[in-house]
Amino acid sequence: MFERIDHIGIAVTDLEEAIELYEKTFGMPVTHRETVAEQGVSIAMLQTAESHVELMQPTGEDTPVGRFIAKRGPGIHHIGYAVPDIEAALVDVKAAGLRLIDEKPRRGAADSRVAFLHPTATGGVLTELIESAH
Ligand code: CO
């Protein structure tokens, strides 16, 4: 069901500073930047040969990523797995009895469709399914 790791999501407090590290020091080009208002987050996607890192700065304290940083500090937030058909993947994980955050796909960055599984269902790892825009 999971094709590959599409990206690792990292919560940051200063997006520009984080981009500097990943782009200039680690040599990973920025392929996409966007503020996803519904998720209260400004993101930058940076590319490696196989996958991406998604740097996420919250737009405010009272957002999912803002609350994450307040509670746990900046750091690894989630793992995003590419799936070919997000509706089918959600049916499968629901059938397996896993608790979901998103019953239905919602809009992610770059017109992708995403859904999160609840970390209590996945050993404490927030897991995102992502179907890229084709
Ligand atoms: Co993500």
XYZ file of C-alpha atoms and ligand atoms in Angstrom:
135
model
C 0.000 0.000 0.000
C 2.805 2.429 0.885
C 4.933 2.942 -2.224
C 7.826 4.868 -0.712
C 8.633 7.567 1.804
C 7.571 10.771 0.087
C 8.851 13.079 2.783
C 9.736 13.542 6.412
C 7.980 16.468 8.075
C 10.064 18.577 10.440
C 8.578 21.234 12.715
C 10.705 24.382 12.839
C 10.402 27.744 14.561
C 12.192 29.728 11.830
C 11.607 28.562 8.279
C 14.226 30.803 6.668
C 16.892 29.655 9.084
C 15.935 26.019 8.530
C 15.992 26.460 4.734
C 19.457 27.947 5.043
C 20.686 24.791 6.780
C 19.067 22.312 4.417
C 19.675 24.226 1.188
C 23.056 25.831 1.703
C 24.713 23.373 4.075
C 23.072 20.104 3.068
C 22.746 21.030 -0.622
C 19.068 20.190 -0.968
C 17.189 22.459 -3.396
C 13.847 23.984 -2.450
C 11.253 22.590 -4.850
C 8.112 24.109 -3.387
C 7.024 26.731 -0.873
C 3.520 27.387 0.295
C 1.435 28.565 3.224
C -1.375 26.080 3.793
C -3.816 28.294 5.693
C -6.208 25.462 6.624
C -3.355 23.649 8.355
C -1.842 26.787 9.891
C 1.573 26.125 8.461
C 4.127 27.567 6.054
C 6.103 24.840 4.375
C 9.157 24.384 2.207
C 9.835 21.108 0.410
C 13.494 20.306 -0.143
C 14.606 17.496 -2.376
C 16.988 14.609 -2.146
C 17.356 12.095 -4.974
C 14.619 9.845 -3.611
C 12.382 11.927 -1.420
C 11.848 15.224 0.366
C 12.109 16.969 3.663
C 9.107 19.145 4.509
C 10.078 22.008 6.787
C 7.030 23.366 8.584
C 6.760 26.610 10.475
C 3.444 27.212 12.223
C 1.559 30.405 11.335
C 0.557 30.791 14.997
C 0.709 29.119 18.393
C -2.834 27.786 18.212
C -2.215 25.493 15.254
C -1.390 21.772 15.192
C 2.313 22.393 14.541
C 2.378 25.342 16.956
C 1.008 23.104 19.719
C 3.470 20.350 18.762
C 6.431 22.721 19.145
C 5.087 24.118 22.429
C 4.811 20.604 23.825
C 7.835 18.829 22.367
C 10.045 21.461 20.772
C 11.096 21.564 17.126
C 12.014 18.287 15.446
C 10.664 15.364 13.453
C 6.892 15.696 13.225
C 5.646 13.082 10.757
C 6.521 10.652 7.990
C 4.642 10.973 4.703
C 4.158 7.852 2.583
C 3.214 8.050 -1.084
C 0.115 6.054 -1.967
C -1.288 5.680 -5.487
C -4.934 5.988 -4.397
C -5.613 7.699 -1.090
C -9.287 6.659 -0.893
C -8.311 3.010 -1.319
C -5.523 3.375 1.249
C -7.951 4.882 3.778
C -10.382 2.012 3.247
C -7.545 -0.445 3.916
C -6.242 1.224 7.085
C -9.808 1.620 8.395
C -10.470 -2.058 7.689
C -7.321 -2.854 9.679
C -8.933 -1.052 12.617
C -6.444 1.809 12.756
C -7.521 5.094 14.286
C -7.487 7.985 11.836
C -7.193 11.727 12.268
C -8.672 12.276 8.796
C -11.566 10.077 7.708
C -11.464 11.743 4.316
C -8.537 13.159 2.329
C -7.874 16.856 2.670
C -5.849 19.232 0.578
C -2.101 19.216 1.191
C 0.722 21.251 -0.308
C 1.022 21.483 -4.096
C -2.558 20.243 -4.599
C -1.755 16.851 -3.155
C -4.386 15.011 -1.153
C -3.358 13.895 2.307
C -4.737 12.103 5.358
C -3.148 11.468 8.736
C -3.334 8.322 10.825
C -3.499 8.815 14.564
C -0.094 8.347 16.243
C -1.666 6.082 18.869
C -2.381 3.641 16.012
C 1.174 3.700 14.705
C 3.482 3.385 17.674
C 3.707 7.102 18.335
C 4.702 8.031 14.781
C 2.385 10.539 13.138
C 1.864 9.003 9.703
C 0.651 10.845 6.628
C -0.664 9.276 3.449
C -0.097 11.427 0.411
C -1.432 11.137 -3.107
C 0.417 13.609 -5.285
C -1.386 15.771 -7.810
C -1.006 14.017 -11.161
Co 3.675 16.159 5.260
